C-alpha positions as MATLAB code, in Angstrom:
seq = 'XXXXXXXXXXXXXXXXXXXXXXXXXXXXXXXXXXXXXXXXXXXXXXXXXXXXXXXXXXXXXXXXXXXXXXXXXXXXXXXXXXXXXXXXXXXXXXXXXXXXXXXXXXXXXXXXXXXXXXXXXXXXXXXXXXXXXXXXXXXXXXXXXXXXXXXXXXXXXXXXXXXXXXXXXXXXXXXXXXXXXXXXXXXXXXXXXXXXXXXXXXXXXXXXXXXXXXXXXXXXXXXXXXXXXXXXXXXXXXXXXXXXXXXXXXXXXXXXXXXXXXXXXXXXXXXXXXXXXXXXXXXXXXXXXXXXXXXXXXXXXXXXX';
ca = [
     -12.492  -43.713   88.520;
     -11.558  -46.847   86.270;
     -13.546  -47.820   83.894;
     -12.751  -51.430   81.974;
     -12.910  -52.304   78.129;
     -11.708  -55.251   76.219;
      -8.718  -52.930   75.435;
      -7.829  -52.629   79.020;
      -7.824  -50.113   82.070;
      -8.800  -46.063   80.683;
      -7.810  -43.286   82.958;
     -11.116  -41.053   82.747;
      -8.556  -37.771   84.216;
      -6.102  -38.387   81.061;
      -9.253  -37.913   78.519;
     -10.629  -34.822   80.543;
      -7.300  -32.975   80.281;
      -7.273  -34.130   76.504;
     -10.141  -31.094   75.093;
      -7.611  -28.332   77.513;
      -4.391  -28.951   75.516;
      -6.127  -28.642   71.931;
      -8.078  -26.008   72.959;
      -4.569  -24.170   74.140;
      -3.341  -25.291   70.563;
      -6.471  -24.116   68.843;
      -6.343  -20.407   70.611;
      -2.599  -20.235   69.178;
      -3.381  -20.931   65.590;
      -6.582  -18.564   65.926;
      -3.784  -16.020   66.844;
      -0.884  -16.489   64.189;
      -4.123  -16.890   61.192;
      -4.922  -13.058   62.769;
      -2.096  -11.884   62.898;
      -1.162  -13.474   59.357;
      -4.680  -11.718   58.179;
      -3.458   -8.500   59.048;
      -0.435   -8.563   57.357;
      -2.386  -10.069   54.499;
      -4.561   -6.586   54.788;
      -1.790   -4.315   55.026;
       0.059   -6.100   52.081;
      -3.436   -5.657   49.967;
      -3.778   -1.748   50.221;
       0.201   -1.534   49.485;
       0.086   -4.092   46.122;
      -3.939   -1.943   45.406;
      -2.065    1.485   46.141;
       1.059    0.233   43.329;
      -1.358   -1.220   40.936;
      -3.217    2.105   40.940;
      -0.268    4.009   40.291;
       0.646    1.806   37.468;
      -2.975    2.109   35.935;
      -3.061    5.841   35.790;
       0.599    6.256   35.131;
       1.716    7.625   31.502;
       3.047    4.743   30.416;
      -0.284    2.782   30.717;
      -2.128    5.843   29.006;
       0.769    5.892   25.819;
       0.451    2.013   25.877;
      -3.579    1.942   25.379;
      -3.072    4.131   22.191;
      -1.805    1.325   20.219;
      -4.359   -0.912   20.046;
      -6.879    2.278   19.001;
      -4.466    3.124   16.815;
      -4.020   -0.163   15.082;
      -7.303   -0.605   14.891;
      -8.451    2.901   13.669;
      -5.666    2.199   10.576;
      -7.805   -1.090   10.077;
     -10.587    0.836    9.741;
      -8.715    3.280    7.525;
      -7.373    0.221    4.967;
     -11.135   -1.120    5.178;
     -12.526    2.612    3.212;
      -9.297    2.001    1.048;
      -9.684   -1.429   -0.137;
     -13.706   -0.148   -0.836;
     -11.673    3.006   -2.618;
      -9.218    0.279   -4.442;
     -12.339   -1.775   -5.808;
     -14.135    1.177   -7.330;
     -10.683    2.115   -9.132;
     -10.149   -1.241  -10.215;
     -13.629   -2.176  -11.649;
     -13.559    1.837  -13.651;
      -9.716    0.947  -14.804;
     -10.748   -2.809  -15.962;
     -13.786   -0.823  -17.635;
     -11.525    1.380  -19.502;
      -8.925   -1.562  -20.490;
     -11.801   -3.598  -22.237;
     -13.534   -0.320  -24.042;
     -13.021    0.285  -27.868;
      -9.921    2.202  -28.778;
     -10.657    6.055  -29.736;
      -8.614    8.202  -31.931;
      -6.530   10.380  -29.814;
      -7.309   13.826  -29.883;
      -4.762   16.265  -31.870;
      -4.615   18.387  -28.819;
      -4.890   16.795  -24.911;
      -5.272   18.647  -21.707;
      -3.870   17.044  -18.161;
      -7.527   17.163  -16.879;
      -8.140   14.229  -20.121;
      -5.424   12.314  -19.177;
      -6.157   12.015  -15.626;
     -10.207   11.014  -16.348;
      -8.479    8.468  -19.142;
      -5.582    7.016  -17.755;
      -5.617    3.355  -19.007;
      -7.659    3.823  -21.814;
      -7.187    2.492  -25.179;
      -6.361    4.910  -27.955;
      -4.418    4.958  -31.571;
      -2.588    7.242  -32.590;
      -0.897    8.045  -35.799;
       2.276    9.524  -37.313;
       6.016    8.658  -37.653;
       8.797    8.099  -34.653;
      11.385   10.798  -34.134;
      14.636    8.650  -33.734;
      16.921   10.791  -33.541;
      15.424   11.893  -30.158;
      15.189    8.568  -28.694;
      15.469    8.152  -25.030;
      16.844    5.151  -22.859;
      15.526    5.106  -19.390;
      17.059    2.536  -16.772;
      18.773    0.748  -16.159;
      15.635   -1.050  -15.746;
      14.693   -4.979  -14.907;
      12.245   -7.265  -16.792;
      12.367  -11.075  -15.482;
      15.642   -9.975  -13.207;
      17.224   -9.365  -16.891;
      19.031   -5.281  -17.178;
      17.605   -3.524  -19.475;
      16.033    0.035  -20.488;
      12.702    1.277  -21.281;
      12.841    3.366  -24.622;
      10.864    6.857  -25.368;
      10.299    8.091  -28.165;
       8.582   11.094  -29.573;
       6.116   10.238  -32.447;
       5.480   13.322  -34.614;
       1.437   13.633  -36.112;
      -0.018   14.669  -38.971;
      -0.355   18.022  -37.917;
       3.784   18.342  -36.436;
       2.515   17.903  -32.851;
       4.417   15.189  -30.587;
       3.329   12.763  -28.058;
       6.020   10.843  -26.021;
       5.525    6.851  -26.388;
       6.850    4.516  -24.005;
       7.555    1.456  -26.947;
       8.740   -0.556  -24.012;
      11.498   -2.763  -22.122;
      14.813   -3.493  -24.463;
      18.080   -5.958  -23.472;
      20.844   -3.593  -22.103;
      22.981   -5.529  -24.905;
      20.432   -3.213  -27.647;
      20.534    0.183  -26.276;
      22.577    1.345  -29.350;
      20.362    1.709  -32.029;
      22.424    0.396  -34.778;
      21.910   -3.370  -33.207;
      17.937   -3.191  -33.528;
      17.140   -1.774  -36.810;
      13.881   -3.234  -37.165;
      13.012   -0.891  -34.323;
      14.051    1.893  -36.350;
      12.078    2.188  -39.105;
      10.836    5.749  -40.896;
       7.701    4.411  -41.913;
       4.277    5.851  -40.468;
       2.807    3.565  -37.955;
      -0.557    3.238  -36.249;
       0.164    2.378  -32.576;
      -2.037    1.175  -30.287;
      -1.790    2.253  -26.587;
      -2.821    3.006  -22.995;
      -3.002    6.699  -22.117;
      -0.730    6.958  -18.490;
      -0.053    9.841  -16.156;
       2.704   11.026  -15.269;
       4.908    8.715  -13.074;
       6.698   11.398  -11.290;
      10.202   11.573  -10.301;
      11.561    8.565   -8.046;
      13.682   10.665   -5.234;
      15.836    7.812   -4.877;
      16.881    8.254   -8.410;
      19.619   10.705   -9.599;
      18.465   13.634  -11.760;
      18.834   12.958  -14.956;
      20.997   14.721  -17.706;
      19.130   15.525  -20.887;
      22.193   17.234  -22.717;
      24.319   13.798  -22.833;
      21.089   11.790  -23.098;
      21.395    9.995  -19.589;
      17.583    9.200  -18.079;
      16.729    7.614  -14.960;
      13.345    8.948  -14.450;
      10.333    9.036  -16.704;
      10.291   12.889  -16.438;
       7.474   13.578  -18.595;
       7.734   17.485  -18.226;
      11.468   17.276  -18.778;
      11.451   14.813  -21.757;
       8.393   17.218  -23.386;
      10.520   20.387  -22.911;
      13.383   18.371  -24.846;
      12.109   16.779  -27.397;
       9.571   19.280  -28.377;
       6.526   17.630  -27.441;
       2.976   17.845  -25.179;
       2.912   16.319  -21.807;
       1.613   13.054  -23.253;
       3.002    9.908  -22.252;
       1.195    6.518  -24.208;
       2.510    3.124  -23.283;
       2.481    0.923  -26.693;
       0.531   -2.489  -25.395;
       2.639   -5.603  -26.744;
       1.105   -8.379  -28.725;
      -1.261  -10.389  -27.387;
       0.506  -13.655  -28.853;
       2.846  -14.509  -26.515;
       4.875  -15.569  -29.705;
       4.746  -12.809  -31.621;
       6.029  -10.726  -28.575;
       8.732  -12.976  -27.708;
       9.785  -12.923  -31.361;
       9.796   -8.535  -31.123;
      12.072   -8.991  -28.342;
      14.565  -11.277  -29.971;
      14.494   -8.690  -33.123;
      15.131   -5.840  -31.024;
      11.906   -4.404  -31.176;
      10.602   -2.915  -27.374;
       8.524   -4.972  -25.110;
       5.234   -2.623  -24.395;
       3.130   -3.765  -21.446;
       0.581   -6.697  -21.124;
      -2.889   -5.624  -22.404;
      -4.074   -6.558  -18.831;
      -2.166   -4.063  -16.489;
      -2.226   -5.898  -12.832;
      -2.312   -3.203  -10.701;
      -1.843   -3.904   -6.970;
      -4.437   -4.123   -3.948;
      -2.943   -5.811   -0.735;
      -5.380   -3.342    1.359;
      -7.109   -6.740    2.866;
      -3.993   -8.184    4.098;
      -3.188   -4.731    5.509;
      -6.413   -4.566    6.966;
      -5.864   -8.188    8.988;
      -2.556   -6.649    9.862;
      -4.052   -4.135   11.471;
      -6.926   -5.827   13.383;
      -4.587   -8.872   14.550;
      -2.516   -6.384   15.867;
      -5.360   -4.429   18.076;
      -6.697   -7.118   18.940;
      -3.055   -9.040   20.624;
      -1.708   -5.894   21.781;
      -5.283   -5.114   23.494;
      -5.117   -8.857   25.170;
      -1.362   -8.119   26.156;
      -2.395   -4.804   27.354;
      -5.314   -6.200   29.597;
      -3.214   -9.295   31.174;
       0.129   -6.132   31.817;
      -2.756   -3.837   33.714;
      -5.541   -5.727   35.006;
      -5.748   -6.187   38.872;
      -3.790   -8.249   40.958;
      -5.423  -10.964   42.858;
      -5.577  -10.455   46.658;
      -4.064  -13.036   48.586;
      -6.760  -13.157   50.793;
      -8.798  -13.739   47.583;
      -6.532  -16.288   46.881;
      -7.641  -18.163   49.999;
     -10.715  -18.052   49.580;
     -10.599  -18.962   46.048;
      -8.534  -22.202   47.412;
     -10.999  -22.625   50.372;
     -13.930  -23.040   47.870;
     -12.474  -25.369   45.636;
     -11.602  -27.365   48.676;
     -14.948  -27.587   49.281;
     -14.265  -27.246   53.004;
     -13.212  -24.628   55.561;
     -10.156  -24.755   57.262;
];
């Protein structure tokens, strides 16, 4: 049958055969999409089956310790910066406090519960058993610290650190107003002992060679208790520079900075848990399905296919 439009003659047989052929196409996409969704399946439980391995394997298990562990020392540096404050505010309370006379006779247990405190102490320096330690650095200049035992009223000996000298003054004779046999009243900060510096070499008390503020060997030589004050320098930045120019030691400031970096550790620390946790989640979370995948596609499309 012929049917007539302003286009022309339309063979009606030509559009019945037309639904056939893409129904014939239709049936073999249907087929290659299943067959391409099996394989799609069987790919899924092999890449779930590998990712599972990888989860629970002991690499994955040695790799989620580092982000506890950076975050448990975090944790640690927070209890030692609180541990840092206390000791600064009771050292800073010591520094400002009243200097006391120090007592003829001082036990270690004294010391420790009055390091940085003020004290004065009287009697005359023993010069003959002065003591260079160094080389030491002040301002990137050489130098040594000098030691010297002060002998009391009553013969006893303390051990005073008098300070930082040029390495151009350690002999004696070239600083003389540093050498003088008068009794003096000194004025200083009561310190522990530093202890021995293992990167140092031992030091040789029978030629006079120190590199170590060995309190318990420089005692035993010179005579004297295990007491070790630091003489505090002027507090006219003047008057100090002009001791140093004479020859005389440079003692420490009457402000001792002592160091607390515990807060940057403890954002060290916490950065680093938190990065290496991100870097650990993206390394071991799941792999997207690529059947997923299509669907995730198919929904943004907005339209099946």
């Amino acid at each position: 049958m012929l049917r007539r439009s302003v286009f022309g003659t339309l063979n009606s047989s030509r559009l019945l055969r037309l639904p056939t052929r893409y129904s014939a196409q239709k049936a073999a996409v249907l087929g290659q999409a299943r067959t391409y969704a099996h394989k799609l399946e069987a790919d899924e439980s092999v890449s779930e089956s590998e990712w599972k391995g990888q989860l629970y394997s002991w690499k994955s298990i040695c790799l989620c310790t580092i982000p506890l562990i950076a975050f448990g020392l975090g944790t640690w540096q927070v209890q030692r910066l609180k541990w840092k404050m206390a000791l600064l505010d009771d050292v800073n309370d010591r520094m400002h406090r009243r200097p006391v006379a120090l007592p003829l006779r001082v036990t270690a247990e004294e010391i420790n519960r009055n390091e940085y405190r003020r004290v004065i102490v009287y009697g005359v320096y023993d010069h003959a058993n002065e003591m260079l330690v160094g080389p030491r650095s002040y301002e990137s200049e050489p130098g040594f610290i000098v030691v010297t035992p002060l002998v009391r009223e009553d013969g006893s000996r303390v051990l005073i650190n008098r300070g930082w000298i040029k390495r151009e003054l350690q002999d004696p004779k070239l600083r003389p107003e540093s050498q003088s046999a008068e009794p003096v009243a000194v004025v200083a900060f009561v310190r522990r002992s530093p202890g021995k510096n293992s990167f140092m070499p031992d030091s040789d008390p029978d030629s006079n060679h120190w590199f170590n503020l060995d309190l318990e060997l420089m005692a035993k030589h010179t005579g004297s208790q295990e007491v070790l004050l630091e003489v505090i320098q002027p507090e006219s930045a003047a008057a100090a520079i002009l001791d140093a120019r004479n020859g005389v030691p440079l003692g420490v400031p009457s402000l001792v900075d002592i160091r607390n970096n515990h807060l940057q550790y403890i954002l060290t620390w916490y950065a680093m848990s938190a990065i290496t946790g991100v870097m650990l989640y993206i390394s071991l979370r799941k792999p997207q399905s690529a059947i997923a995948q299509i669907k995730r596609l198919r929904s943004r499309a907005g339209r099946d296919l």
